């Protein structure tokens, strides 16, 4: 049994004036007992030396990050670690040159050519796993790069949109792009064709890369048809798509009902015949050359393309994989995320491959055909590092709490990422999945940040269920309230978490929209817009957090109009604009609702235009429009048709009041509303006449909507 220690429970304190601002909520929070890494884990860990940690103190910033950059092979060494001359457009490892594909593939050939780079596990359990060695990966990345260069005419700086499922050809394509300096933009396979088309247009891609289909939850998904929709959508946005390259899930035959358009759609396998064995020299790129775009939801309807740089990003992905994921080349590492999200980019592809690790790629859903599938995969492949989200953990626990015990796998390390994890769920993860011995890291970060920002150092720090932990090496966070006042450790109040300093993994800008980049992340707490000192430009993350007396951060969730569904970000405005495209809808408001498995799910409030009838057809139309414009992931839990929305006197919809109703919480002060009477009407409609609000709701629901 691990050593553990129970701490005292903090007093429930309230600000002296008794009035709570939304960012200073007194959080009713029980301190959890600590857990400690085992001797066995410490004996083999990459980060065990407290002296190494000291190198990352603030006085050694930014040079401390040279340690991360030194994990890579550079064609030309950088001259300056950090250039702050144009805040907040930082430059990292200035003057350095490198290639990400070379770093993830070529340089491992001498020592590891026969080692598995990826092990692909198809969802159908009767299909055997496929091993892709570093040598085979090298050949396939080169052939694909030759095709992208010579058949598609792509060169460094061009953008390509990749809308693919979890098959080995996805990372092969990404690495082939990286070899040429082509900027890839991977769109999550579960997003709709329309969502893909919008992103392709925004990035100015003229080539789309698809797969014919894939297995998900026991069903064959015909994916290629989405390309046709994407092309139409991109065209409406003024972007012409010249070619669609379609990978086959099963070599030798194409499985799609969607017709191949002559002169536009090409089966990759057929095109590749002309590029057999071709070797493409990796293009030596500036450290600041963009490596990829990753679109994510924000406070406006349009997703934004987070642009990540080559040198800083790769250094940060490699460094954090080494020290927090504790990856060694001998490990078998399985991150169950999808490569279509940032977690997959940093911690399935770039970080692990930069360290010559073996990364497992699973096609399907964790609970197919049953909730023991992950444990069978882990046992069979000898997985010893496991990485997943609280949503997956909750689901596996609910569907098969005792299943892990039946399988003979052994994890040394596990990660949880993407949403806050409840202490109870954390303990099941530790005790049952991790068999009371795996070190757990709860890593807090974002699409924008490239890699982990808050996490324990697995061999050095104690673990506290529900708290991500202290800051990562070289990261200096601070929590501020709405009045720029610091919320200090042990104050038992929440505020906005910010990072005081730049770090190599931070995005470069929002693709095509540098002003939005400044506005969204830096304007709020910038001390002096004219300053060229990084100290004056803290990064505003958009999350509520609190800091415990022991220096551990507990992340509460988004403070803006973003809903974190199963660890995936959805913008309320995106869903609302989908609703508003249905002709019958006058107004729409989307709010997050607590869900036992997914953490949060969207619930939709709509009002119907005068003269139109609110019937089931309209509701079905709203659902199908959301699914076509965004994807099934955004499907609302419920749709409420209301006579009117609660509004401020200036006409702004009070989503916070609706969120309170949906979550059965107190609606708070509504006397300042233009139409306070509507609140009771909506409450009755949603909850029924006699419902009573719950005493305590989730903190982030209370934070939600404060800025909007
Ligand atoms: O609210 C935080 C939550 O996920 C958001 C970032 O989402 P995304 O950009 O899609 O990246 C997800 C994977 C990094 C954050 O603003 N979040 C992420 N990790 C955690 C978390 N919330 C609590 N605990 C975490 N460990």
PDB file of C-alpha atoms in Angstrom, residues 186-413:
ATOM      1  CA  UNK A 186      -5.357  17.822 -39.035  1.00  0.00           C
ATOM      2  CA  UNK A 187      -9.123  17.937 -38.520  1.00  0.00           C
ATOM      3  CA  UNK A 188     -10.565  15.418 -36.044  1.00  0.00           C
ATOM      4  CA  UNK A 189     -11.997  12.494 -38.069  1.00  0.00           C
ATOM      5  CA  UNK A 190     -15.332  12.703 -36.223  1.00  0.00           C
ATOM      6  CA  UNK A 191     -15.933  16.276 -37.386  1.00  0.00           C
ATOM      7  CA  UNK A 192     -18.299  16.774 -40.304  1.00  0.00           C
ATOM      8  CA  UNK A 193     -17.265  17.477 -43.905  1.00  0.00           C
ATOM      9  CA  UNK A 194     -18.563  20.998 -43.471  1.00  0.00           C
ATOM     10  CA  UNK A 195     -16.384  21.608 -40.410  1.00  0.00           C
ATOM     11  CA  UNK A 196     -13.425  20.288 -42.411  1.00  0.00           C
ATOM     12  CA  UNK A 197     -14.244  22.532 -45.391  1.00  0.00           C
ATOM     13  CA  UNK A 198     -14.376  25.659 -43.206  1.00  0.00           C
ATOM     14  CA  UNK A 199     -10.990  24.840 -41.703  1.00  0.00           C
ATOM     15  CA  UNK A 200      -9.504  24.008 -45.116  1.00  0.00           C
ATOM     16  CA  UNK A 201     -10.713  27.357 -46.441  1.00  0.00           C
ATOM     17  CA  UNK A 202      -9.400  29.300 -43.455  1.00  0.00           C
ATOM     18  CA  UNK A 203      -5.960  27.748 -43.847  1.00  0.00           C
ATOM     19  CA  UNK A 204      -5.916  28.158 -47.632  1.00  0.00           C
ATOM     20  CA  UNK A 205      -5.393  24.440 -48.310  1.00  0.00           C
ATOM     21  CA  UNK A 206      -5.777  23.282 -51.884  1.00  0.00           C
ATOM     22  CA  UNK A 207      -5.097  19.635 -51.100  1.00  0.00           C
ATOM     23  CA  UNK A 208      -7.284  17.487 -48.838  1.00  0.00           C
ATOM     24  CA  UNK A 209      -6.146  14.162 -47.471  1.00  0.00           C
ATOM     25  CA  UNK A 210      -8.741  11.570 -46.509  1.00  0.00           C
ATOM     26  CA  UNK A 211      -9.230   7.891 -45.798  1.00  0.00           C
ATOM     27  CA  UNK A 212     -12.004   5.872 -47.425  1.00  0.00           C
ATOM     28  CA  UNK A 213     -13.359   4.770 -44.073  1.00  0.00           C
ATOM     29  CA  UNK A 214     -12.698   3.232 -40.677  1.00  0.00           C
ATOM     30  CA  UNK A 215     -14.201   1.228 -37.857  1.00  0.00           C
ATOM     31  CA  UNK A 216     -15.797   2.935 -34.917  1.00  0.00           C
ATOM     32  CA  UNK A 217     -17.896   1.290 -32.242  1.00  0.00           C
ATOM     33  CA  UNK A 218     -18.314  -1.828 -34.331  1.00  0.00           C
ATOM     34  CA  UNK A 219     -19.535   0.010 -37.409  1.00  0.00           C
ATOM     35  CA  UNK A 220     -17.814   0.775 -40.703  1.00  0.00           C
ATOM     36  CA  UNK A 221     -17.852   4.554 -41.170  1.00  0.00           C
ATOM     37  CA  UNK A 222     -17.770   5.632 -44.799  1.00  0.00           C
ATOM     38  CA  UNK A 223     -15.626   8.739 -44.466  1.00  0.00           C
ATOM     39  CA  UNK A 224     -14.753   9.744 -48.013  1.00  0.00           C
ATOM     40  CA  UNK A 225     -18.177  11.326 -48.612  1.00  0.00           C
ATOM     41  CA  UNK A 226     -17.175  14.062 -46.166  1.00  0.00           C
ATOM     42  CA  UNK A 227     -14.572  15.212 -48.691  1.00  0.00           C
ATOM     43  CA  UNK A 228     -17.284  16.087 -51.198  1.00  0.00           C
ATOM     44  CA  UNK A 229     -19.063  18.226 -48.587  1.00  0.00           C
ATOM     45  CA  UNK A 230     -15.761  19.790 -47.501  1.00  0.00           C
ATOM     46  CA  UNK A 231     -14.956  20.819 -51.073  1.00  0.00           C
ATOM     47  CA  UNK A 232     -18.359  22.452 -51.539  1.00  0.00           C
ATOM     48  CA  UNK A 233     -18.050  24.281 -48.222  1.00  0.00           C
ATOM     49  CA  UNK A 234     -14.526  25.474 -49.021  1.00  0.00           C
ATOM     50  CA  UNK A 235     -15.711  26.663 -52.421  1.00  0.00           C
ATOM     51  CA  UNK A 236     -18.458  28.760 -50.823  1.00  0.00           C
ATOM     52  CA  UNK A 237     -15.745  30.330 -48.676  1.00  0.00           C
ATOM     53  CA  UNK A 238     -13.734  31.112 -51.798  1.00  0.00           C
ATOM     54  CA  UNK A 239     -11.182  28.298 -51.498  1.00  0.00           C
ATOM     55  CA  UNK A 240     -10.639  25.911 -54.402  1.00  0.00           C
ATOM     56  CA  UNK A 241      -9.556  22.370 -53.622  1.00  0.00           C
ATOM     57  CA  UNK A 242      -7.502  20.853 -56.454  1.00  0.00           C
ATOM     58  CA  UNK A 243      -6.950  17.332 -55.248  1.00  0.00           C
ATOM     59  CA  UNK A 244      -8.265  14.850 -52.729  1.00  0.00           C
ATOM     60  CA  UNK A 245      -5.900  12.033 -51.808  1.00  0.00           C
ATOM     61  CA  UNK A 246      -7.681   9.014 -50.344  1.00  0.00           C
ATOM     62  CA  UNK A 247      -5.845   6.433 -48.253  1.00  0.00           C
ATOM     63  CA  UNK A 248      -7.352   2.966 -48.145  1.00  0.00           C
ATOM     64  CA  UNK A 249      -8.044   1.430 -44.755  1.00  0.00           C
ATOM     65  CA  UNK A 250      -7.642  -1.999 -46.386  1.00  0.00           C
ATOM     66  CA  UNK A 251      -4.870  -2.108 -49.013  1.00  0.00           C
ATOM     67  CA  UNK A 252      -6.053  -3.512 -52.323  1.00  0.00           C
ATOM     68  CA  UNK A 253      -9.632  -2.354 -52.225  1.00  0.00           C
ATOM     69  CA  UNK A 254     -11.507   0.875 -51.760  1.00  0.00           C
ATOM     70  CA  UNK A 255     -14.473   0.795 -49.384  1.00  0.00           C
ATOM     71  CA  UNK A 256     -16.647   3.814 -49.989  1.00  0.00           C
ATOM     72  CA  UNK A 257     -19.989   4.523 -51.591  1.00  0.00           C
ATOM     73  CA  UNK A 258     -18.782   7.975 -52.543  1.00  0.00           C
ATOM     74  CA  UNK A 259     -17.723   8.111 -56.208  1.00  0.00           C
ATOM     75  CA  UNK A 260     -14.150   9.070 -57.055  1.00  0.00           C
ATOM     76  CA  UNK A 261     -14.202  12.244 -59.142  1.00  0.00           C
ATOM     77  CA  UNK A 262     -11.838  11.872 -62.100  1.00  0.00           C
ATOM     78  CA  UNK A 263      -9.034  14.416 -62.128  1.00  0.00           C
ATOM     79  CA  UNK A 264      -9.752  15.412 -58.524  1.00  0.00           C
ATOM     80  CA  UNK A 265      -9.855  12.324 -56.297  1.00  0.00           C
ATOM     81  CA  UNK A 266      -6.916   9.909 -56.184  1.00  0.00           C
ATOM     82  CA  UNK A 267      -6.309   6.639 -54.355  1.00  0.00           C
ATOM     83  CA  UNK A 268      -2.987   7.135 -52.605  1.00  0.00           C
ATOM     84  CA  UNK A 269      -1.962   3.506 -53.039  1.00  0.00           C
ATOM     85  CA  UNK A 270      -2.207   3.896 -56.817  1.00  0.00           C
ATOM     86  CA  UNK A 271      -0.343   7.204 -56.957  1.00  0.00           C
ATOM     87  CA  UNK A 272       2.388   5.876 -54.681  1.00  0.00           C
ATOM     88  CA  UNK A 273       3.357   3.237 -57.267  1.00  0.00           C
ATOM     89  CA  UNK A 274       5.337   5.985 -59.003  1.00  0.00           C
ATOM     90  CA  UNK A 275       7.205   6.876 -55.824  1.00  0.00           C
ATOM     91  CA  UNK A 276       8.329   3.467 -54.589  1.00  0.00           C
ATOM     92  CA  UNK A 277      11.549   3.682 -52.633  1.00  0.00           C
ATOM     93  CA  UNK A 278      11.955   7.420 -53.324  1.00  0.00           C
ATOM     94  CA  UNK A 279      13.976   9.261 -50.699  1.00  0.00           C
ATOM     95  CA  UNK A 280      13.314  12.933 -50.018  1.00  0.00           C
ATOM     96  CA  UNK A 281      15.964  14.972 -48.242  1.00  0.00           C
ATOM     97  CA  UNK A 282      14.389  16.570 -45.134  1.00  0.00           C
ATOM     98  CA  UNK A 283      14.129  20.322 -45.716  1.00  0.00           C
ATOM     99  CA  UNK A 284      16.228  22.239 -43.229  1.00  0.00           C
ATOM    100  CA  UNK A 285      13.782  24.683 -41.688  1.00  0.00           C
ATOM    101  CA  UNK A 286      14.044  27.738 -39.545  1.00  0.00           C
ATOM    102  CA  UNK A 287      13.172  27.000 -35.908  1.00  0.00           C
ATOM    103  CA  UNK A 288      10.302  29.471 -36.306  1.00  0.00           C
ATOM    104  CA  UNK A 289       8.892  27.860 -39.484  1.00  0.00           C
ATOM    105  CA  UNK A 290       5.299  26.789 -38.740  1.00  0.00           C
ATOM    106  CA  UNK A 291       4.940  23.030 -38.247  1.00  0.00           C
ATOM    107  CA  UNK A 292       1.161  22.731 -38.044  1.00  0.00           C
ATOM    108  CA  UNK A 293      -2.175  24.383 -37.440  1.00  0.00           C
ATOM    109  CA  UNK A 294      -4.660  22.969 -34.977  1.00  0.00           C
ATOM    110  CA  UNK A 295      -8.112  24.506 -35.008  1.00  0.00           C
ATOM    111  CA  UNK A 296      -9.857  24.957 -31.707  1.00  0.00           C
ATOM    112  CA  UNK A 297     -12.991  26.612 -30.415  1.00  0.00           C
ATOM    113  CA  UNK A 298     -12.944  30.013 -28.854  1.00  0.00           C
ATOM    114  CA  UNK A 299     -15.320  32.734 -27.854  1.00  0.00           C
ATOM    115  CA  UNK A 300     -16.519  33.590 -31.360  1.00  0.00           C
ATOM    116  CA  UNK A 301     -18.371  31.333 -33.770  1.00  0.00           C
ATOM    117  CA  UNK A 302     -15.333  30.687 -35.936  1.00  0.00           C
ATOM    118  CA  UNK A 303     -12.723  28.138 -34.827  1.00  0.00           C
ATOM    119  CA  UNK A 304      -9.222  29.555 -34.738  1.00  0.00           C
ATOM    120  CA  UNK A 305      -6.109  27.981 -36.207  1.00  0.00           C
ATOM    121  CA  UNK A 306      -3.468  27.743 -33.509  1.00  0.00           C
ATOM    122  CA  UNK A 307      -0.154  27.963 -35.346  1.00  0.00           C
ATOM    123  CA  UNK A 308       2.702  25.996 -33.820  1.00  0.00           C
ATOM    124  CA  UNK A 309       6.387  26.490 -34.641  1.00  0.00           C
ATOM    125  CA  UNK A 310       8.877  23.763 -35.509  1.00  0.00           C
ATOM    126  CA  UNK A 311      11.778  24.187 -33.060  1.00  0.00           C
ATOM    127  CA  UNK A 312      10.104  25.383 -29.878  1.00  0.00           C
ATOM    128  CA  UNK A 313       7.109  23.084 -30.203  1.00  0.00           C
ATOM    129  CA  UNK A 314       9.141  19.961 -30.899  1.00  0.00           C
ATOM    130  CA  UNK A 315      11.593  20.757 -28.106  1.00  0.00           C
ATOM    131  CA  UNK A 316       8.714  21.249 -25.660  1.00  0.00           C
ATOM    132  CA  UNK A 317       6.867  18.095 -26.788  1.00  0.00           C
ATOM    133  CA  UNK A 318      10.087  16.070 -26.468  1.00  0.00           C
ATOM    134  CA  UNK A 319      11.116  17.550 -23.102  1.00  0.00           C
ATOM    135  CA  UNK A 320       7.719  17.113 -21.477  1.00  0.00           C
ATOM    136  CA  UNK A 321       7.372  13.572 -22.901  1.00  0.00           C
ATOM    137  CA  UNK A 322      10.707  12.676 -21.405  1.00  0.00           C
ATOM    138  CA  UNK A 323      10.263  14.193 -17.959  1.00  0.00           C
ATOM    139  CA  UNK A 324       6.536  13.893 -17.306  1.00  0.00           C
ATOM    140  CA  UNK A 325       5.504  10.917 -19.458  1.00  0.00           C
ATOM    141  CA  UNK A 326       8.756   9.269 -18.380  1.00  0.00           C
ATOM    142  CA  UNK A 327       9.267   7.826 -21.854  1.00  0.00           C
ATOM    143  CA  UNK A 328      12.264   5.647 -22.577  1.00  0.00           C
ATOM    144  CA  UNK A 329      12.909   3.890 -25.903  1.00  0.00           C
ATOM    145  CA  UNK A 330      12.231   0.570 -24.165  1.00  0.00           C
ATOM    146  CA  UNK A 331       8.713   1.552 -23.056  1.00  0.00           C
ATOM    147  CA  UNK A 332       5.465   0.634 -24.772  1.00  0.00           C
ATOM    148  CA  UNK A 333       3.378   3.742 -24.515  1.00  0.00           C
ATOM    149  CA  UNK A 334      -0.313   4.060 -25.274  1.00  0.00           C
ATOM    150  CA  UNK A 335      -2.098   7.374 -25.426  1.00  0.00           C
ATOM    151  CA  UNK A 336      -5.768   6.696 -26.114  1.00  0.00           C
ATOM    152  CA  UNK A 337      -6.480  10.222 -27.432  1.00  0.00           C
ATOM    153  CA  UNK A 338      -7.159  10.930 -31.097  1.00  0.00           C
ATOM    154  CA  UNK A 339      -4.378  12.426 -33.215  1.00  0.00           C
ATOM    155  CA  UNK A 340      -6.995  14.907 -34.437  1.00  0.00           C
ATOM    156  CA  UNK A 341      -6.626  16.734 -31.105  1.00  0.00           C
ATOM    157  CA  UNK A 342      -3.532  18.428 -29.707  1.00  0.00           C
ATOM    158  CA  UNK A 343      -2.934  15.579 -27.232  1.00  0.00           C
ATOM    159  CA  UNK A 344      -2.455  13.218 -30.145  1.00  0.00           C
ATOM    160  CA  UNK A 345      -0.087  15.586 -31.943  1.00  0.00           C
ATOM    161  CA  UNK A 346       2.173  16.174 -28.946  1.00  0.00           C
ATOM    162  CA  UNK A 347       1.847  12.890 -27.091  1.00  0.00           C
ATOM    163  CA  UNK A 348       1.129  10.213 -29.719  1.00  0.00           C
ATOM    164  CA  UNK A 349       3.238  11.522 -32.581  1.00  0.00           C
ATOM    165  CA  UNK A 350       5.826  14.247 -32.031  1.00  0.00           C
ATOM    166  CA  UNK A 351       6.901  13.803 -28.394  1.00  0.00           C
ATOM    167  CA  UNK A 352       7.149   9.982 -28.343  1.00  0.00           C
ATOM    168  CA  UNK A 353       8.782   9.716 -31.770  1.00  0.00           C
ATOM    169  CA  UNK A 354      11.317  12.422 -30.983  1.00  0.00           C
ATOM    170  CA  UNK A 355      12.407  10.134 -28.115  1.00  0.00           C
ATOM    171  CA  UNK A 356      12.403   6.914 -30.205  1.00  0.00           C
ATOM    172  CA  UNK A 357       9.569   5.455 -28.133  1.00  0.00           C
ATOM    173  CA  UNK A 358       6.993   2.899 -29.243  1.00  0.00           C
ATOM    174  CA  UNK A 359       3.582   4.525 -29.547  1.00  0.00           C
ATOM    175  CA  UNK A 360       0.364   2.517 -29.743  1.00  0.00           C
ATOM    176  CA  UNK A 361      -2.280   3.730 -32.175  1.00  0.00           C
ATOM    177  CA  UNK A 362      -5.780   2.400 -31.504  1.00  0.00           C
ATOM    178  CA  UNK A 363      -8.417   2.874 -34.170  1.00  0.00           C
ATOM    179  CA  UNK A 364     -11.584   2.671 -32.167  1.00  0.00           C
ATOM    180  CA  UNK A 365     -13.504   3.461 -29.011  1.00  0.00           C
ATOM    181  CA  UNK A 366     -12.272   2.160 -25.643  1.00  0.00           C
ATOM    182  CA  UNK A 367     -15.426   0.219 -24.796  1.00  0.00           C
ATOM    183  CA  UNK A 368     -15.620  -1.812 -28.004  1.00  0.00           C
ATOM    184  CA  UNK A 369     -16.635  -4.614 -27.912  1.00  0.00           C
ATOM    185  CA  UNK A 370     -16.677  -4.325 -24.103  1.00  0.00           C
ATOM    186  CA  UNK A 371     -15.164  -2.305 -21.287  1.00  0.00           C
ATOM    187  CA  UNK A 372     -12.206  -4.666 -20.922  1.00  0.00           C
ATOM    188  CA  UNK A 373     -10.798  -3.958 -24.388  1.00  0.00           C
ATOM    189  CA  UNK A 374      -8.128  -1.473 -23.200  1.00  0.00           C
ATOM    190  CA  UNK A 375      -6.869  -3.957 -20.624  1.00  0.00           C
ATOM    191  CA  UNK A 376      -6.655  -6.752 -23.207  1.00  0.00           C
ATOM    192  CA  UNK A 377      -4.688  -4.437 -25.505  1.00  0.00           C
ATOM    193  CA  UNK A 378      -2.403  -3.430 -22.632  1.00  0.00           C
ATOM    194  CA  UNK A 379      -1.813  -7.050 -21.650  1.00  0.00           C
ATOM    195  CA  UNK A 380      -1.172  -8.257 -25.182  1.00  0.00           C
ATOM    196  CA  UNK A 381       1.179  -5.451 -26.231  1.00  0.00           C
ATOM    197  CA  UNK A 382       2.915  -5.070 -22.876  1.00  0.00           C
ATOM    198  CA  UNK A 383       1.880  -1.433 -22.545  1.00  0.00           C
ATOM    199  CA  UNK A 384       3.562   0.098 -19.492  1.00  0.00           C
ATOM    200  CA  UNK A 385       2.619   3.771 -19.892  1.00  0.00           C
ATOM    201  CA  UNK A 386      -1.045   4.637 -20.305  1.00  0.00           C
ATOM    202  CA  UNK A 387      -2.546   8.021 -21.111  1.00  0.00           C
ATOM    203  CA  UNK A 388      -6.248   8.900 -21.262  1.00  0.00           C
ATOM    204  CA  UNK A 389      -8.976  11.331 -20.222  1.00  0.00           C
ATOM    205  CA  UNK A 390     -11.322  11.471 -17.214  1.00  0.00           C
ATOM    206  CA  UNK A 391     -14.262  10.805 -19.556  1.00  0.00           C
ATOM    207  CA  UNK A 392     -12.749   7.500 -20.692  1.00  0.00           C
ATOM    208  CA  UNK A 393     -11.882   6.604 -17.104  1.00  0.00           C
ATOM    209  CA  UNK A 394     -15.429   7.326 -15.893  1.00  0.00           C
ATOM    210  CA  UNK A 395     -16.895   5.309 -18.730  1.00  0.00           C
ATOM    211  CA  UNK A 396     -14.627   2.299 -18.207  1.00  0.00           C
ATOM    212  CA  UNK A 397     -15.300   2.404 -14.494  1.00  0.00           C
ATOM    213  CA  UNK A 398     -19.038   2.539 -14.962  1.00  0.00           C
ATOM    214  CA  UNK A 399     -19.107  -0.264 -17.511  1.00  0.00           C
ATOM    215  CA  UNK A 400     -16.576  -2.573 -15.883  1.00  0.00           C
ATOM    216  CA  UNK A 401     -15.169  -1.474 -12.528  1.00  0.00           C
ATOM    217  CA  UNK A 402     -13.564  -4.877 -11.848  1.00  0.00           C
ATOM    218  CA  UNK A 403     -12.328  -5.645 -15.354  1.00  0.00           C
ATOM    219  CA  UNK A 404      -8.733  -4.368 -14.971  1.00  0.00           C
ATOM    220  CA  UNK A 405      -8.146  -6.906 -12.182  1.00  0.00           C
ATOM    221  CA  UNK A 406      -8.707  -9.764 -14.591  1.00  0.00           C
ATOM    222  CA  UNK A 407      -5.830  -8.808 -16.869  1.00  0.00           C
ATOM    223  CA  UNK A 408      -2.167  -9.262 -16.376  1.00  0.00           C
ATOM    224  CA  UNK A 409      -0.771  -5.946 -17.561  1.00  0.00           C
ATOM    225  CA  UNK A 410       1.479  -3.684 -15.563  1.00  0.00           C
ATOM    226  CA  UNK A 411       1.511   0.094 -15.852  1.00  0.00           C
ATOM    227  CA  UNK A 412       4.379   2.054 -14.330  1.00  0.00           C
ATOM    228  CA  UNK A 413       2.850   5.395 -15.228  1.00  0.00           C
TER     229      UNK A 413
END
